[in-house]
Amino acid sequence: MSSAAGSGLWKRRASSSLRTTPPSSGAGEPLRLDIDQAPRSQPILQALSFAFVLAFAALQLLPATHFRHPADPSRSWMPFASKPNTATLTKAKDPLMEQLSNAENHDVEIVRINVVTWMDCLDLRMLAVLANSTLSSSRLSEHVYFSLFVPESEDVKLSYYKLKVLFPDSNLDLFGQNEVKAKLRAAAPEWESLRLSINELASFIIPSTKPSLTKFAFVSPGTIMKGRVEELFDFDLGPYAIAATEDCSRRLSDYVNIDILNAIRRTAAKTWISEKSYDKDSCVPDLSLFLVNVANLDKNFLESILWWNQVLDLKHERNNPVNIVIAVALYNKYYKLPDSWKLVDSRTASSEAKVLHYDGPPTMSCSNQKSQKEPSGFSDIWRQYLPPKSDVILAN
């Protein structure tokens, strides 16, 4: 007590009245409170929950089905599998998407991007390069349809199956040429005696044998397509039926006496004669690749070609690579395509060139024949467009 008193501190005894004693039973033992145990989960529910977790985890392994274009201000979700929504793509202002949107907004012809060629001597390797280069360069390859006209002296069905083995998913058809030649004989019996180029005349007869070809690109078989063929169908031809590039390395006056041509214009009363004077410095159309809109084609166009051939009497020009008769018939009557669509030599082509000459060797059966404007010498670009083992499959 003295130490407690000296320090000024003192401890208060706990009052017995403040102490709590646990409740007791009548027997004198303290009572124990009953606490409920935690509920046990059902095994079935546990299994279902685990299954849901695994299912959601498995969904993360599936490929993406939708995407949002980064340039779309509305950030709309678009499915990969379906065609892009036109309204959304218009807002996005992305060049590629706008191109796809424009292609889908065309008439029914653009749904079928028709590519037509005519081959005098069957060279399956050359056709394979044309088909594969066109498909691999296009972003609408599923809409590209090939109509390949080959001599019926060959086995057309066998050739078709060989190409389908290489390109099983392509829209590709091979046709014999006899029907087109018969139509041409009926329309112009003198065509064989005139020895006009069937390659170019065929393009104006083919629509009468294949009504589905209402708009098509007529392409030389010896072509490597670097540009997107669907871009050709984006050009608005207006009233013109033909669209082609100009070959200004050759002038109209190189083949025709312009004074005689203008004298014919003043005296002859034909609807297909130009209303304006013929210019000696005008370029001639390059018909290695041209676009045909059948709806705008003059029903007398074939007749005009035969008439010009008789009037001009260009016997010395029949072996010329430029069919000057068609060039005169098309004077001021075709849409001028950009020079990038001109067929050029692959070895000297610029980076902007969209159409190259086939630069591979011809097959043995066609080695004695030369295609139009065939450059001398070979290169290796064509090899890029031949699938593996194609030589074995395409062997004649």
Coordinates of N, CA and C in Angstrom, one line a residue, residues 36-175:
D36 N -25.6 -23.4 -35.8 CA -25.8 -24.3 -36.9 C -24.6 -24.4 -37.8
Q37 N -24.4 -25.6 -38.3 CA -23.2 -25.9 -39.2 C -23.5 -25.2 -40.6
A38 N -22.4 -25.0 -41.3 CA -22.4 -24.4 -42.6 C -23.1 -25.4 -43.6
P39 N -24.0 -24.9 -44.5 CA -24.7 -25.8 -45.4 C -23.8 -26.4 -46.4
R40 N -24.0 -27.7 -46.7 CA -23.2 -28.4 -47.6 C -23.8 -28.2 -49.0
S41 N -22.9 -27.9 -50.0 CA -23.4 -27.7 -51.4 C -23.7 -29.1 -52.1
Q42 N -24.6 -29.1 -53.0 CA -25.0 -30.3 -53.6 C -23.9 -30.7 -54.7
P43 N -23.6 -31.9 -54.8 CA -22.5 -32.4 -55.8 C -22.9 -32.0 -57.2
I44 N -24.2 -32.1 -57.5 CA -24.7 -31.8 -58.9 C -24.4 -30.4 -59.2
L45 N -24.7 -29.5 -58.3 CA -24.5 -28.0 -58.6 C -23.0 -27.7 -58.7
Q46 N -22.2 -28.4 -57.9 CA -20.7 -28.2 -58.1 C -20.3 -28.7 -59.5
A47 N -20.8 -29.8 -59.9 CA -20.4 -30.3 -61.3 C -20.8 -29.3 -62.4
L48 N -22.1 -28.8 -62.2 CA -22.5 -27.8 -63.2 C -21.7 -26.6 -63.3
S49 N -21.4 -26.1 -62.1 CA -20.6 -24.8 -62.0 C -19.2 -25.1 -62.7
F50 N -18.6 -26.2 -62.4 CA -17.3 -26.5 -63.0 C -17.4 -26.6 -64.5
A51 N -18.5 -27.2 -65.0 CA -18.7 -27.4 -66.4 C -18.9 -26.0 -67.1
F52 N -19.6 -25.1 -66.4 CA -19.7 -23.7 -67.0 C -18.4 -23.0 -67.1
V53 N -17.6 -23.2 -66.1 CA -16.2 -22.6 -66.1 C -15.4 -23.1 -67.3
L54 N -15.5 -24.4 -67.4 CA -14.7 -25.0 -68.6 C -15.3 -24.5 -69.9
A55 N -16.6 -24.4 -70.0 CA -17.2 -24.0 -71.3 C -16.8 -22.5 -71.6
F56 N -16.8 -21.6 -70.7 CA -16.4 -20.3 -70.9 C -14.9 -20.2 -71.2
A57 N -14.1 -21.1 -70.6 CA -12.7 -21.1 -71.0 C -12.4 -21.6 -72.4
A58 N -13.3 -22.6 -72.8 CA -13.1 -23.1 -74.2 C -13.5 -22.1 -75.2
L59 N -14.5 -21.2 -74.9 CA -14.9 -20.1 -75.8 C -13.7 -19.2 -76.2
Q60 N -12.7 -19.1 -75.3 CA -11.6 -18.2 -75.6 C -10.7 -18.8 -76.7
L61 N -10.8 -20.1 -77.0 CA -10.0 -20.8 -78.0 C -10.6 -20.6 -79.4
L62 N -11.9 -20.3 -79.5 CA -12.6 -20.1 -80.8 C -12.1 -18.9 -81.5
P63 N -12.0 -18.9 -82.9 CA -11.6 -17.7 -83.6 C -12.6 -16.6 -83.5
A64 N -12.1 -15.4 -83.7 CA -13.0 -14.2 -83.6 C -14.0 -14.3 -84.8
T65 N -15.2 -13.9 -84.5 CA -16.3 -13.9 -85.5 C -16.7 -12.5 -85.9
H66 N -16.4 -11.4 -85.1 CA -16.7 -10.1 -85.4 C -15.5 -9.2 -85.2
F67 N -15.6 -8.0 -85.8 CA -14.5 -7.0 -85.6 C -15.1 -5.6 -85.7
R68 N -14.4 -4.7 -85.1 CA -14.7 -3.3 -85.2 C -13.7 -2.5 -86.0
H69 N -14.1 -1.9 -87.0 CA -13.1 -1.2 -87.9 C -12.5 0.0 -87.1
P70 N -11.2 0.2 -87.1 CA -10.7 1.3 -86.3 C -11.1 2.7 -86.8
A71 N -11.5 2.8 -88.1 CA -11.8 4.1 -88.6 C -13.3 4.4 -88.5
D72 N -14.1 3.4 -88.0 CA -15.5 3.6 -87.9 C -15.8 4.4 -86.6
P73 N -16.4 5.6 -86.7 CA -16.7 6.4 -85.5 C -17.7 5.7 -84.6
S74 N -18.6 4.9 -85.1 CA -19.7 4.3 -84.3 C -19.2 3.0 -83.7
R75 N -18.0 2.5 -84.1 CA -17.4 1.3 -83.5 C -18.4 0.2 -83.6
S76 N -19.1 0.0 -84.7 CA -20.1 -1.1 -84.8 C -19.4 -2.4 -85.0
W77 N -19.9 -3.4 -84.5 CA -19.4 -4.8 -84.7 C -19.9 -5.3 -86.0
M78 N -18.9 -5.9 -86.8 CA -19.2 -6.4 -88.1 C -18.7 -7.9 -88.2
P79 N -19.5 -8.8 -88.6 CA -19.1 -10.2 -88.7 C -18.1 -10.4 -89.8
F80 N -17.1 -11.2 -89.5 CA -16.1 -11.6 -90.6 C -16.7 -12.3 -91.7
A81 N -17.7 -13.2 -91.4 CA -18.2 -14.1 -92.4 C -19.1 -13.5 -93.4
S82 N -19.7 -12.4 -93.0 CA -20.7 -11.7 -93.9 C -20.1 -10.6 -94.6
K83 N -20.8 -10.1 -95.6 CA -20.3 -9.0 -96.4 C -20.4 -7.7 -95.5
P84 N -19.4 -6.8 -95.7 CA -19.4 -5.6 -94.9 C -20.7 -4.8 -95.1
N85 N -21.1 -4.1 -94.0 CA -22.3 -3.3 -94.1 C -22.0 -2.0 -94.8
T86 N -22.7 -1.7 -95.9 CA -22.4 -0.5 -96.7 C -22.4 0.8 -96.0
A87 N -23.5 0.9 -95.1 CA -23.6 2.2 -94.4 C -22.4 2.4 -93.4
T88 N -22.0 1.3 -92.8 CA -20.9 1.4 -91.8 C -19.6 1.7 -92.5
L89 N -19.4 1.1 -93.7 CA -18.2 1.3 -94.4 C -18.1 2.7 -95.0
T90 N -19.2 3.2 -95.3 CA -19.2 4.6 -95.9 C -18.8 5.6 -94.8
K91 N -19.2 5.3 -93.6 CA -18.8 6.2 -92.5 C -17.3 6.0 -92.2
A92 N -16.8 4.8 -92.4 CA -15.4 4.5 -92.0 C -14.4 5.2 -92.8
K93 N -14.7 5.5 -94.1 CA -13.8 6.2 -95.0 C -12.5 5.5 -95.2
D94 N -12.5 4.2 -95.1 CA -11.3 3.4 -95.4 C -11.2 3.1 -96.9
P95 N -10.1 3.3 -97.6 CA -10.0 3.2 -99.0 C -10.4 1.8 -99.4
L96 N -9.9 0.7 -98.8 CA -10.2 -0.6 -99.2 C -11.7 -0.9 -99.0
M97 N -12.2 -0.5 -97.8 CA -13.6 -0.8 -97.5 C -14.5 0.0 -98.5
E98 N -14.1 1.2 -98.8 CA -15.0 2.0 -99.8 C -15.0 1.3 -101.1
Q99 N -13.8 0.7 -101.5 CA -13.8 0.0 -102.8 C -14.7 -1.2 -102.8
L100 N -14.7 -2.0 -101.7 CA -15.6 -3.2 -101.6 C -17.1 -2.7 -101.6
S101 N -17.3 -1.6 -100.9 CA -18.7 -1.0 -100.9 C -19.1 -0.6 -102.3
N102 N -18.2 0.1 -103.0 CA -18.6 0.5 -104.4 C -18.8 -0.7 -105.3
A103 N -18.0 -1.8 -105.1 CA -18.2 -2.9 -105.9 C -19.6 -3.6 -105.7
E104 N -20.0 -3.6 -104.4 CA -21.3 -4.2 -104.1 C -22.5 -3.3 -104.5
N105 N -22.3 -2.0 -104.7 CA -23.3 -1.1 -105.1 C -23.6 -1.1 -106.6
H106 N -22.7 -1.8 -107.4 CA -22.9 -1.8 -108.9 C -24.1 -2.7 -109.3
D107 N -24.4 -2.7 -110.6 CA -25.4 -3.5 -111.1 C -25.0 -5.0 -111.0
V108 N -25.9 -5.9 -111.5 CA -25.7 -7.3 -111.4 C -24.4 -7.7 -112.0
E109 N -23.9 -7.0 -113.1 CA -22.7 -7.4 -113.8 C -21.5 -7.5 -112.8
I110 N -21.5 -6.5 -111.9 CA -20.3 -6.5 -111.0 C -20.3 -7.7 -110.0
V111 N -21.4 -8.3 -109.8 CA -21.5 -9.5 -109.0 C -20.7 -10.6 -109.6
R112 N -20.8 -10.7 -111.0 CA -20.0 -11.6 -111.8 C -18.9 -10.8 -112.5
I113 N -17.7 -10.8 -112.0 CA -16.6 -10.1 -112.7 C -16.1 -11.0 -113.8
N114 N -16.6 -10.9 -115.0 CA -16.4 -11.8 -116.0 C -15.1 -11.5 -116.7
V115 N -14.2 -12.5 -116.9 CA -13.0 -12.4 -117.6 C -13.0 -13.4 -118.7
V116 N -12.9 -12.9 -119.9 CA -13.0 -13.8 -121.1 C -11.7 -13.7 -121.9
T117 N -11.3 -14.9 -122.4 CA -10.1 -15.0 -123.3 C -10.4 -15.9 -124.4
W118 N -9.6 -15.8 -125.5 CA -9.7 -16.6 -126.7 C -8.3 -17.1 -127.0
M119 N -8.1 -18.4 -127.1 CA -6.8 -18.9 -127.4 C -6.8 -19.8 -128.6
D120 N -6.0 -19.4 -129.6 CA -5.9 -20.2 -130.9 C -5.2 -21.5 -130.7
C121 N -4.2 -21.6 -129.8 CA -3.5 -22.8 -129.5 C -3.5 -23.1 -128.0
L122 N -4.0 -24.2 -127.6 CA -4.2 -24.5 -126.2 C -2.9 -24.6 -125.4
D123 N -2.7 -23.7 -124.5 CA -1.5 -23.7 -123.6 C -2.0 -23.6 -122.2
L124 N -2.2 -24.8 -121.5 CA -2.8 -24.8 -120.2 C -1.9 -24.0 -119.2
R125 N -0.6 -24.1 -119.3 CA 0.2 -23.4 -118.4 C 0.0 -21.9 -118.5
M126 N -0.2 -21.4 -119.7 CA -0.4 -19.9 -119.8 C -1.8 -19.6 -119.2
L127 N -2.8 -20.4 -119.4 CA -4.1 -20.1 -118.9 C -4.1 -20.2 -117.3
A128 N -3.3 -21.1 -116.8 CA -3.1 -21.2 -115.3 C -2.5 -20.0 -114.8
V129 N -1.5 -19.4 -115.4 CA -0.9 -18.2 -115.0 C -1.9 -17.0 -115.0
L130 N -2.7 -17.0 -116.1 CA -3.7 -15.9 -116.2 C -4.7 -16.0 -115.1
A131 N -5.2 -17.2 -114.9 CA -6.2 -17.4 -113.8 C -5.7 -17.1 -112.4
N132 N -4.5 -17.7 -112.1 CA -4.0 -17.5 -110.8 C -3.5 -16.1 -110.5
S133 N -2.9 -15.4 -111.5 CA -2.5 -14.0 -111.2 C -3.7 -13.1 -111.1
T134 N -4.8 -13.4 -111.8 CA -6.0 -12.6 -111.6 C -6.7 -12.8 -110.3
L135 N -6.7 -14.1 -109.8 CA -7.4 -14.4 -108.6 C -6.5 -13.9 -107.4
S136 N -5.2 -14.1 -107.4 CA -4.4 -13.7 -106.3 C -4.3 -12.2 -106.2
S137 N -4.5 -11.5 -107.3 CA -4.4 -10.0 -107.2 C -5.7 -9.4 -106.8
S138 N -6.8 -10.1 -106.9 CA -8.2 -9.6 -106.6 C -8.5 -9.7 -105.2
R139 N -9.3 -8.8 -104.7 CA -9.9 -8.9 -103.3 C -11.3 -9.3 -103.4
L140 N -11.8 -9.6 -104.6 CA -13.2 -10.1 -104.7 C -13.1 -11.4 -105.6
S141 N -12.1 -12.3 -105.3 CA -11.9 -13.4 -106.1 C -13.1 -14.3 -106.2
E142 N -13.9 -14.4 -105.2 CA -15.1 -15.3 -105.2 C -16.1 -14.8 -106.3
H143 N -16.0 -13.5 -106.7 CA -16.9 -13.0 -107.7 C -16.3 -13.0 -109.2
V144 N -15.1 -13.5 -109.3 CA -14.4 -13.6 -110.6 C -14.8 -14.8 -111.3
Y145 N -15.3 -14.7 -112.6 CA -15.7 -15.9 -113.4 C -14.9 -15.8 -114.7
F146 N -14.3 -17.0 -115.0 CA -13.5 -17.1 -116.2 C -14.3 -17.8 -117.3
S147 N -14.3 -17.3 -118.5 CA -14.8 -18.0 -119.6 C -13.7 -18.1 -120.6
L148 N -13.1 -19.3 -120.8 CA -11.9 -19.5 -121.6 C -12.3 -20.3 -122.8
F149 N -12.2 -19.7 -124.0 CA -12.5 -20.3 -125.3 C -11.3 -20.9 -125.9
V150 N -11.3 -22.2 -126.1 CA -10.1 -22.9 -126.6 C -10.5 -23.7 -127.9
P151 N -9.6 -24.1 -128.7 CA -9.9 -24.9 -129.9 C -10.5 -26.2 -129.5
E152 N -11.5 -26.6 -130.3 CA -12.2 -27.9 -130.0 C -11.4 -29.1 -130.6
S153 N -10.3 -28.8 -131.2 CA -9.4 -29.9 -131.6 C -8.8 -30.6 -130.3
E154 N -8.8 -29.9 -129.2 CA -8.3 -30.4 -128.0 C -9.5 -31.0 -127.2
D155 N -9.1 -31.8 -126.2 CA -10.1 -32.4 -125.3 C -10.5 -31.3 -124.2
V156 N -11.6 -30.6 -124.5 CA -12.0 -29.5 -123.7 C -12.3 -30.0 -122.2
K157 N -13.0 -31.1 -122.1 CA -13.3 -31.5 -120.7 C -12.1 -31.9 -119.9
L158 N -11.1 -32.6 -120.5 CA -9.9 -33.0 -119.8 C -9.1 -31.7 -119.4
S159 N -9.1 -30.7 -120.3 CA -8.4 -29.5 -120.0 C -9.1 -28.8 -118.8
Y160 N -10.4 -28.8 -118.8 CA -11.2 -28.2 -117.7 C -10.8 -28.9 -116.4
Y161 N -10.8 -30.2 -116.4 CA -10.6 -30.9 -115.1 C -9.1 -30.6 -114.6
K162 N -8.2 -30.5 -115.5 CA -6.8 -30.2 -115.1 C -6.7 -28.9 -114.4
L163 N -7.4 -27.9 -115.0 CA -7.4 -26.6 -114.3 C -8.1 -26.5 -113.0
K164 N -9.2 -27.3 -112.9 CA -10.0 -27.4 -111.7 C -9.2 -28.1 -110.6
V165 N -8.3 -29.0 -110.9 CA -7.5 -29.6 -109.9 C -6.6 -28.6 -109.3
L166 N -6.1 -27.6 -110.1 CA -5.2 -26.6 -109.6 C -6.0 -25.5 -108.8
F167 N -7.2 -25.2 -109.3 CA -8.0 -24.1 -108.7 C -9.4 -24.7 -108.4
P168 N -9.5 -25.5 -107.4 CA -10.8 -26.1 -107.2 C -11.9 -25.2 -106.8
D169 N -11.6 -24.1 -106.2 CA -12.6 -23.1 -105.7 C -12.9 -22.0 -106.7
S170 N -12.3 -22.0 -107.8 CA -12.4 -21.0 -108.8 C -13.7 -21.2 -109.6
N171 N -14.2 -20.0 -110.1 CA -15.4 -20.1 -111.0 C -14.8 -20.1 -112.5
L172 N -14.6 -21.2 -113.0 CA -13.9 -21.3 -114.2 C -14.6 -22.3 -115.2
D173 N -14.7 -21.8 -116.5 CA -15.4 -22.7 -117.5 C -14.5 -22.6 -118.8
L174 N -14.5 -23.8 -119.4 CA -13.8 -23.8 -120.7 C -14.9 -24.1 -121.8
F175 N -14.8 -23.4 -122.9 CA -15.8 -23.6 -124.0 C -15.0 -23.8 -125.3

